[in-house]
Coordinates of C-alpha atoms and ligand atoms in Angstrom, one line a residue:
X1071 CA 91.2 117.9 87.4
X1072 CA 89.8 114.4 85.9
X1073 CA 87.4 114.6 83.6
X1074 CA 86.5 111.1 85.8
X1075 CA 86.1 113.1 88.5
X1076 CA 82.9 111.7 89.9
X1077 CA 83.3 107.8 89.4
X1078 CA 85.1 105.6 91.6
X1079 CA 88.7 104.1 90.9
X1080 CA 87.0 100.5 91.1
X1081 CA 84.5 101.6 88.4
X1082 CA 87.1 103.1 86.1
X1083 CA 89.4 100.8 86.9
X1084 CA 87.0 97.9 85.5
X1085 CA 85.8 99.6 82.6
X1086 CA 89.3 100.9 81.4
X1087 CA 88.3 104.0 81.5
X1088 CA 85.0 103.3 79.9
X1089 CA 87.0 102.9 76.4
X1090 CA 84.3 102.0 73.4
X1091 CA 85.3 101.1 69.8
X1092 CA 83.8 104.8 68.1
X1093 CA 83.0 102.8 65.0
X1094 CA 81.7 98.5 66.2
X1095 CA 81.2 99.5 69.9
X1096 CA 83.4 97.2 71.1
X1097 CA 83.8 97.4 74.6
X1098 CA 87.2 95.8 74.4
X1099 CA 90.3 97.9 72.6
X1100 CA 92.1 96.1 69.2
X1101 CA 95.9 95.4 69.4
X1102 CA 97.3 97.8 67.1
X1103 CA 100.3 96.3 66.3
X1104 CA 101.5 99.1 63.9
X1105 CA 104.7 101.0 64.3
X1106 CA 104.4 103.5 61.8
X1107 CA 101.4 106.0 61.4
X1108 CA 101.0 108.0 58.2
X1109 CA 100.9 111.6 58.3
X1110 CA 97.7 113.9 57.9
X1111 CA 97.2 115.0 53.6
X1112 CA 98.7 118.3 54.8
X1113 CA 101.3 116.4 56.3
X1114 CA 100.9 117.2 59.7
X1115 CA 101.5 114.6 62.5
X1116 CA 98.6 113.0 63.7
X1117 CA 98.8 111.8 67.6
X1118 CA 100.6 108.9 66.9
X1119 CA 104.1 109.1 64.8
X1120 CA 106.3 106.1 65.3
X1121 CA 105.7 103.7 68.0
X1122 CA 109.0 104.2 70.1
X1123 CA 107.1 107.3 70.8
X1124 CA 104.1 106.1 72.1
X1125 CA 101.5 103.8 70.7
X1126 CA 97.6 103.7 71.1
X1127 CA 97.4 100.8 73.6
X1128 CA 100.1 101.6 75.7
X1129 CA 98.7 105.2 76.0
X1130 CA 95.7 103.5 76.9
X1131 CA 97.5 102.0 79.8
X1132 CA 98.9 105.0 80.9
X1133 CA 96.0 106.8 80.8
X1134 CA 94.3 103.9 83.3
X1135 CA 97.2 104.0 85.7
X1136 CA 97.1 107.8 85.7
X1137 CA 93.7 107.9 87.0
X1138 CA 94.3 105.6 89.4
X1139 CA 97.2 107.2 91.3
X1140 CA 95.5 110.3 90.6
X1141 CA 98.8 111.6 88.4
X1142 CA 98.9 114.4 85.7
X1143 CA 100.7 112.0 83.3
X1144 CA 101.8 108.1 83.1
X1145 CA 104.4 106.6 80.8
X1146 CA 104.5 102.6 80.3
X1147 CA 108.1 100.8 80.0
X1148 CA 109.3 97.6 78.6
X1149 CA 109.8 96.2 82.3
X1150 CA 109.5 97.5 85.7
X1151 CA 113.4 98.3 86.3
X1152 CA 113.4 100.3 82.5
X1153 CA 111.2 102.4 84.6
X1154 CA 112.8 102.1 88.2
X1155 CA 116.0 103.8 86.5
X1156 CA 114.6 106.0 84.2
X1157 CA 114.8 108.9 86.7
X1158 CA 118.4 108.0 87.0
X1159 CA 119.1 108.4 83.4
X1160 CA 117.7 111.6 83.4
X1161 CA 119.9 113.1 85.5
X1162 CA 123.1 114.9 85.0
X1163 CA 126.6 114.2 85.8
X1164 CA 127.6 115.7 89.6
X1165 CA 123.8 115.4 91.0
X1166 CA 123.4 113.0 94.1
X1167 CA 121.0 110.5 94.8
X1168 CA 119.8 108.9 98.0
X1169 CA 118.5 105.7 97.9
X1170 CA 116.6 103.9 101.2
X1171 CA 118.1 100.2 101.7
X1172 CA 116.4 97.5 101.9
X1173 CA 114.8 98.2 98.0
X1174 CA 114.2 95.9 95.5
X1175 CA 117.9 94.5 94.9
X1176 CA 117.9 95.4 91.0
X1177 CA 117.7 98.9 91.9
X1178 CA 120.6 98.6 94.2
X1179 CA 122.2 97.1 91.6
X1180 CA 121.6 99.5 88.7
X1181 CA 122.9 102.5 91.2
X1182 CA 126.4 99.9 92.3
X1183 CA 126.8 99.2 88.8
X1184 CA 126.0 102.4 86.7
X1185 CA 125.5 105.2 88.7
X1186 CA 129.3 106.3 89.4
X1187 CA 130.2 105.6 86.0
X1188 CA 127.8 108.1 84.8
X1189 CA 128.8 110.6 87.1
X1190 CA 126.1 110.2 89.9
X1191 CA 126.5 110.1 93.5
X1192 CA 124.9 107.7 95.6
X1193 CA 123.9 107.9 99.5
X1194 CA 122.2 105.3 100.9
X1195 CA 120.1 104.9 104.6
X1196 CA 117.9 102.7 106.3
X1197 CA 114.5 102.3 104.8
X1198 CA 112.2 103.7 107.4
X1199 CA 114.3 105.9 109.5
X1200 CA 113.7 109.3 108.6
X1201 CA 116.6 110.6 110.3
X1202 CA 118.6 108.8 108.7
X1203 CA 117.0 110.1 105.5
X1204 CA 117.8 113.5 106.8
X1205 CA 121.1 113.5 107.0
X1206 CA 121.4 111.1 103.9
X1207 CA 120.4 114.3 101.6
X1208 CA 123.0 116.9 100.7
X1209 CA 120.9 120.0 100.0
X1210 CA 120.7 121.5 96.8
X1211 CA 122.9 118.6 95.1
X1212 CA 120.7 115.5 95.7
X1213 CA 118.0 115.8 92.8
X1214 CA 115.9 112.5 93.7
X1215 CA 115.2 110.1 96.7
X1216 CA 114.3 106.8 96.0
X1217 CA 111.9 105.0 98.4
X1218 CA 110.0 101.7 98.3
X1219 CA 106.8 101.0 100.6
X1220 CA 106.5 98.6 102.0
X1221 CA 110.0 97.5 100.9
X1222 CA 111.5 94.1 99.5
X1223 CA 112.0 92.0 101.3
X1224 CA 111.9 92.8 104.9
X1225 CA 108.6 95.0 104.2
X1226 CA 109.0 97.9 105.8
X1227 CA 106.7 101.1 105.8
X1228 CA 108.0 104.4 105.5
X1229 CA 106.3 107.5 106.2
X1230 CA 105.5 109.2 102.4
X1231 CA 103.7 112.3 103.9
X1232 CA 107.0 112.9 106.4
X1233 CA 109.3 111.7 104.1
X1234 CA 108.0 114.3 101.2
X1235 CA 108.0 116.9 104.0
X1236 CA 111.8 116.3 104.6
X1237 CA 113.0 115.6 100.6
X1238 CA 111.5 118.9 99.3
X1239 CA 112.7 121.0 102.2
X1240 CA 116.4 119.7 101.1
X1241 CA 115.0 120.2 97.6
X1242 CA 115.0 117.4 96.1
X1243 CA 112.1 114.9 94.1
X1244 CA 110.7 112.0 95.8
X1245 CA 110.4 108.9 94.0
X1246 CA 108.4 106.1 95.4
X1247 CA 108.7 102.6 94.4
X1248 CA 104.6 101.4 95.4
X1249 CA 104.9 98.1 93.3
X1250 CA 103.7 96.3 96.5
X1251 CA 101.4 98.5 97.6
X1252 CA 99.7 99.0 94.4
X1253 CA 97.2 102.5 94.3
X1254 CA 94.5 100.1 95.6
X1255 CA 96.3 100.4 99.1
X1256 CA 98.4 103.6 98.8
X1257 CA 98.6 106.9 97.2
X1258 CA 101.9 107.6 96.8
X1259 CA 101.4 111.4 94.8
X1260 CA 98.5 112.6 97.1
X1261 CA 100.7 111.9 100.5
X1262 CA 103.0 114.0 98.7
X1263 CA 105.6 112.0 96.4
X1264 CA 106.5 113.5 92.7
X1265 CA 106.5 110.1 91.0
X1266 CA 105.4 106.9 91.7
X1267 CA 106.8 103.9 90.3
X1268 CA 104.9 100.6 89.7
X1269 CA 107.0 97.1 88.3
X1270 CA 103.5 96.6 86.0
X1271 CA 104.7 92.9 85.7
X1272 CA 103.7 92.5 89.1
X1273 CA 100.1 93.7 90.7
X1274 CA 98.8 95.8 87.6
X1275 CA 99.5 93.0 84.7
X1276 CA 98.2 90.4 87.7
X1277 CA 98.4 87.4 85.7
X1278 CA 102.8 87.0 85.4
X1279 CA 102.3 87.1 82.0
X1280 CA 103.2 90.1 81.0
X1281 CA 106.8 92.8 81.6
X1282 CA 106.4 96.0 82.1
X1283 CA 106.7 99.2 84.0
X1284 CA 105.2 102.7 84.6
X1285 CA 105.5 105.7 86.2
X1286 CA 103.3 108.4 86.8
X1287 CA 103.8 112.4 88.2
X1288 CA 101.9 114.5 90.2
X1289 CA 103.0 117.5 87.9
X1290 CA 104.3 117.6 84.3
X1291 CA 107.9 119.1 85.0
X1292 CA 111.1 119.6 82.7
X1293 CA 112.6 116.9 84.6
X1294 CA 109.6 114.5 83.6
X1295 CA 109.7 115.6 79.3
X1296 CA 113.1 114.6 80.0
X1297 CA 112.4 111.0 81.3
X1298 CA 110.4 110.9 78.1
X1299 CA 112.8 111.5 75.9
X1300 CA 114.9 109.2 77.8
X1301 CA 112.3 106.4 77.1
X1302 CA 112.2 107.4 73.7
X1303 CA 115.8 107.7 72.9
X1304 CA 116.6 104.8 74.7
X1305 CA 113.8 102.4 73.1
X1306 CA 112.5 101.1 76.2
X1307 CA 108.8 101.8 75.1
X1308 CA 106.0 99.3 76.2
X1309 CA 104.8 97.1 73.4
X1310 CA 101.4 96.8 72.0
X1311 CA 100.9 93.5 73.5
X1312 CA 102.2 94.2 76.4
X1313 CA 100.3 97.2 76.7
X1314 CA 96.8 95.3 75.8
X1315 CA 97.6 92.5 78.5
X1316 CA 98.2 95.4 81.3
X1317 CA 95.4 97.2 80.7
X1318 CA 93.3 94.0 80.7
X1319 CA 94.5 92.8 84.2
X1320 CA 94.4 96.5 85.5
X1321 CA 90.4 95.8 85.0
X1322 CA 90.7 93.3 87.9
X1323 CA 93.4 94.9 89.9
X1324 CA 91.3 96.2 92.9
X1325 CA 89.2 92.4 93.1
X1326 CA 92.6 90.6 92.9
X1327 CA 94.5 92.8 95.9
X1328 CA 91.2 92.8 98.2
X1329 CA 91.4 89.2 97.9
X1330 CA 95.2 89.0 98.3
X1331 CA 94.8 91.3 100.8
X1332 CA 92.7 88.9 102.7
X1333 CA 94.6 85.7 102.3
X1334 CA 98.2 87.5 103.3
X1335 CA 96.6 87.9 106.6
X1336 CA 95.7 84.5 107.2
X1337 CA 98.6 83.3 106.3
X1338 CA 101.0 85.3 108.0
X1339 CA 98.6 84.8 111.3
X1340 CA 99.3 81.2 110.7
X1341 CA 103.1 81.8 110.3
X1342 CA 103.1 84.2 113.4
X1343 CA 101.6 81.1 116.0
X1344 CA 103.8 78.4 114.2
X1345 CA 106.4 76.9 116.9
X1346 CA 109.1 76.2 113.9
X1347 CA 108.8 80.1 113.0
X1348 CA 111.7 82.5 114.0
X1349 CA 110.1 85.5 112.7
X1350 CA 106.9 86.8 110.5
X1351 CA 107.3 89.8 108.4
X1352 CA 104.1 91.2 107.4
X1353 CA 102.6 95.1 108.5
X1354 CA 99.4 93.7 108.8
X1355 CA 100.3 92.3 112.4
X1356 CA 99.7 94.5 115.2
X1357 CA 103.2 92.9 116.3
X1358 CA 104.5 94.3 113.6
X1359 CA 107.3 97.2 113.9
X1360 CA 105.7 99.4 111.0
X1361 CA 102.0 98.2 112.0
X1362 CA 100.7 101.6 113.3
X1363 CA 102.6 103.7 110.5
X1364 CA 101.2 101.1 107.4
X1365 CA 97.3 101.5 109.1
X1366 CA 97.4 105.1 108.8
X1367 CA 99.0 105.0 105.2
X1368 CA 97.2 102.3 103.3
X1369 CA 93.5 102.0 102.7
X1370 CA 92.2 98.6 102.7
X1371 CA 94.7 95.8 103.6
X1372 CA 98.1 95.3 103.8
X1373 CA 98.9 94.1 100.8
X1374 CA 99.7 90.1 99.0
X1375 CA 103.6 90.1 100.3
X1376 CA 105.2 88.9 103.6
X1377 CA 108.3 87.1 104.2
X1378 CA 109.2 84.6 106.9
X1379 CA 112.2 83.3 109.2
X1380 CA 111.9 79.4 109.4
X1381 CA 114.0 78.7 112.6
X1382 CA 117.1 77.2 111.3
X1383 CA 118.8 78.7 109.1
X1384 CA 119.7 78.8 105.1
X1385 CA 119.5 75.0 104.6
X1386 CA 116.1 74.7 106.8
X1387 CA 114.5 77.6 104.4
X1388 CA 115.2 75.9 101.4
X1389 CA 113.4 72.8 102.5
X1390 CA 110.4 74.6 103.6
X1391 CA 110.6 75.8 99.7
X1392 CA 111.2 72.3 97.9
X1393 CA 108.6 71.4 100.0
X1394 CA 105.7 72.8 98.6
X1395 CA 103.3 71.7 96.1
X1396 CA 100.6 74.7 96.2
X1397 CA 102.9 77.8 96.4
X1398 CA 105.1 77.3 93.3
X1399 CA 108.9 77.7 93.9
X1400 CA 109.4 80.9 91.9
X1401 CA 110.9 84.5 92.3
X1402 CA 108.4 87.2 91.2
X1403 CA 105.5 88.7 93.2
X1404 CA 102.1 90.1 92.6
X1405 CA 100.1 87.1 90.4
X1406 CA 96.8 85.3 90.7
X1407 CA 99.5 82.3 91.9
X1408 CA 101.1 81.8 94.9
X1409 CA 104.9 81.9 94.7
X1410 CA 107.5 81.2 97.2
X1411 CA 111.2 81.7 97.3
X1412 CA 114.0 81.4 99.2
X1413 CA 115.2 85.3 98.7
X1414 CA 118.9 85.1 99.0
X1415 CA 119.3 82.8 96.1
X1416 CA 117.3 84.9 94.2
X1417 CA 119.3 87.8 94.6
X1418 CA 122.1 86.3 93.5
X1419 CA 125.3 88.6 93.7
X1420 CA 123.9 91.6 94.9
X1421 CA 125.4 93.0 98.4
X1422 CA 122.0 92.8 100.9
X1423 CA 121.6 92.3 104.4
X1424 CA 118.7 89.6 103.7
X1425 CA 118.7 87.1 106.4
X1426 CA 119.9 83.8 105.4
X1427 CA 116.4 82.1 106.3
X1428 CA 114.4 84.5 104.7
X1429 CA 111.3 83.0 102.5
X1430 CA 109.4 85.6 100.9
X1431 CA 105.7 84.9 99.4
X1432 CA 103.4 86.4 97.0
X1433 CA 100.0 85.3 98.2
X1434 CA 97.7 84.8 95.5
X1435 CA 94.0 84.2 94.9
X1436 CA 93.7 80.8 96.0
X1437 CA 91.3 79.1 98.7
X1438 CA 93.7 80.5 102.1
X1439 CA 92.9 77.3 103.7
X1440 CA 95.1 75.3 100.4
X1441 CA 98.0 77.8 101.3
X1442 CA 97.7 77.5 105.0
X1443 CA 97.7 73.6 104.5
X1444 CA 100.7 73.8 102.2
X1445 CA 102.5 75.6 104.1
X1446 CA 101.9 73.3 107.0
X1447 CA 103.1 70.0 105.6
X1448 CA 106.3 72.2 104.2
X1449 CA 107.3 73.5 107.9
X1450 CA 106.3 69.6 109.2
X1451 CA 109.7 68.3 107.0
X1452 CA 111.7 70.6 108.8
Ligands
PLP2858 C1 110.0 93.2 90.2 C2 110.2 94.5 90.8 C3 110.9 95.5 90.1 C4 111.5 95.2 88.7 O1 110.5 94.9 87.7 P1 110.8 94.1 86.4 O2 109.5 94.1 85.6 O3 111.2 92.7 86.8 O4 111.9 94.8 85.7 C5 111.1 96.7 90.6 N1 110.6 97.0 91.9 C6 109.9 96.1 92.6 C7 109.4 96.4 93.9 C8 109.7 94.8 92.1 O5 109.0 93.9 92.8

């Protein structure tokens, strides 16, 4: 149980826990830079050793996240994928993994590139279909499944509680990728998941100034010391910086993703009526194929992210992208800035089924009525 127990995410979230300098009463935590700590006079450890094993700000970060997906442990990485595939590494040769499609394509990648030459085994099914997710997991050999919700790009909303439901009955962990939804919207561990993943560059740092990523479990397992030692062994701790900068823009996280929340809608109700649009992607429409499963999951909104068909096709996309001046032309998701891309370039050689046309867009905290306007003289040059 938290010892936070009776104070709301918001307010912890904002304070950072409530963290104080013991000795100046600073209400803001120091960098500490160091690597190396020195050892007690009896020369017992103290809590921090070496900073590939942790360090005081990113511990601080971890502990924020924690509380906020309401996890028994957090661990910070140098960059959201470092943590993505940490499970993977911690896995042992012959054990199966199922992985939904559409993900974020750097998963997809990792598991196309590394995963057989490690010994794993991969199965993959459509993000979504819980069937399919069914028969996708070989019981007793497949160790993880690996979900995203809603998922890049096509954002699509899968069912954690049922999902859970079917992964442990075929004895397996569920992973959840909830970069998108962020725990302001969704609550990955209390539907049920065993880890939740978060690419911290994105909603948590806020601000696209910062890499990192985290994950956090609902119980502290053998198989999670060993995705510690993983991180430790294989370097890719969080630095100090790094650490201070998430921690900062976690203290705004819940104001930036109500107000993201807010503009999404508008815009994507402004793509939906637009007579050059094939095709809005966004659960916050009611017209919207995972509409009814994403208003009983997440709490709140919808989230920043949507994507959209232009009608036309690769070359028309791209135009609409050139085009405009407020949303910046940039991959990336989950900042205070508006970005826009045109998807398939950005996924460069990876296999996807992204549609040609596809723009995605992280909606940021601007005035909705600058994107709308943007995104009205873009779609006029097409
Ligand atoms: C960006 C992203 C990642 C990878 O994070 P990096 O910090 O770029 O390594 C993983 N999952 C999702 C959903 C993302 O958007």
């Amino acid at each position: 149980m938290s010892k936070y127990d009776n104070l709301d995410p918001r307010t912890l979230a904002a304070q950072a826990l409530g963290w104080e300098d013991p000795s100046t009463g600073a209400v803001v935590p120091p960098v500490q830079f160091a690597t190396t700590f020195t050892r007690l006079p009896d020369h017992g450890q103290r809590e921090y050793f070496y900073a590939r094993y942790g360090s005081p700000n990113a511990v601080h970060a971890e502990a924020v996240l924690a509380e906020l997906e309401g996890a028994a442990a957090a661990l910070s990485f140098a960059s959201g994928l470092a943590a993505c595939t940490a499970p993977f590494h911690a896995l042992m040769q012959g054990d199966h993994v199922v992985c939904a499609k559409p993900v974020y394509h750097g998963v997809i990648a990792w598991l196309e590139e590394f995963a057989e030459a490690r010994g794993l085994e991969v199965g993959y099914f459509a993000n979504g279909d819980l069937d399919a997710l069914k028969a996708a997991i070989i019981p007793g050999r497949t160790k993880i499944v690996w979900l995203e919700s809603p998922a890049n790009p096509m954002w699509s909303v899968i069912d954690i509680a049922a999902a859970a439901k079917i992964v442990h009955e075929g004895g397996a962990l569920l992973a959840i990728d909830s970069t998108c939804a962020t725990p302001v919207l969704t609550k990955p561990l209390e539907l049920g998941a065993d880890i939740v993943c978060h690419a911290a560059t994105k909603y948590l740092g806020g601000h696209s100034d910062v890499l990192a990523g985290m994950l956090a479990t609902r119980e502290v397992t053998d198989f999670w010391r060993r995705i510690e030692d993983h991180r430790r062994l294989a370097g890719s701790t969080l630095g100090a910086m790094e650490a201070y900068l998430l921690t900062r823009g976690m203290r705004t996280l819940f104001l930036r993703v109500e107000r993201q929340c807010a503009n999404a809608m508008k815009v994507a109700e402004y793509l939906a009526a637009h007579p050059k649009v094939a095709r809005v992607r966004y659960p916050g429409l009611k017209s919207d194929p995972y509409h009814a499963i994403a208003a009983k999951q997440m709490q709140g909104g919808f989230g920043g992210m949507l994507s959209f068909e232009p009608k036309g096709g690769r070359e028309e996309a791209i135009r609409v992208v050139t085009s405009c001046k407020v949303f910046k032309a940039a991959t990336s998701l989950g900042g205070v800035e508006s970005l826009i891309e045109h998807r398939r370039t950005s996924e460069g050689k990876t296999k996807t089924d992204t549609p040609e046309a596809l723009i995605r867009i992280s909606v940021g905290i601007e005035a909705a009525e600058d994107l709308i306007a943007d995104l009205d003289a873009a779609l006029a040059r097409i």
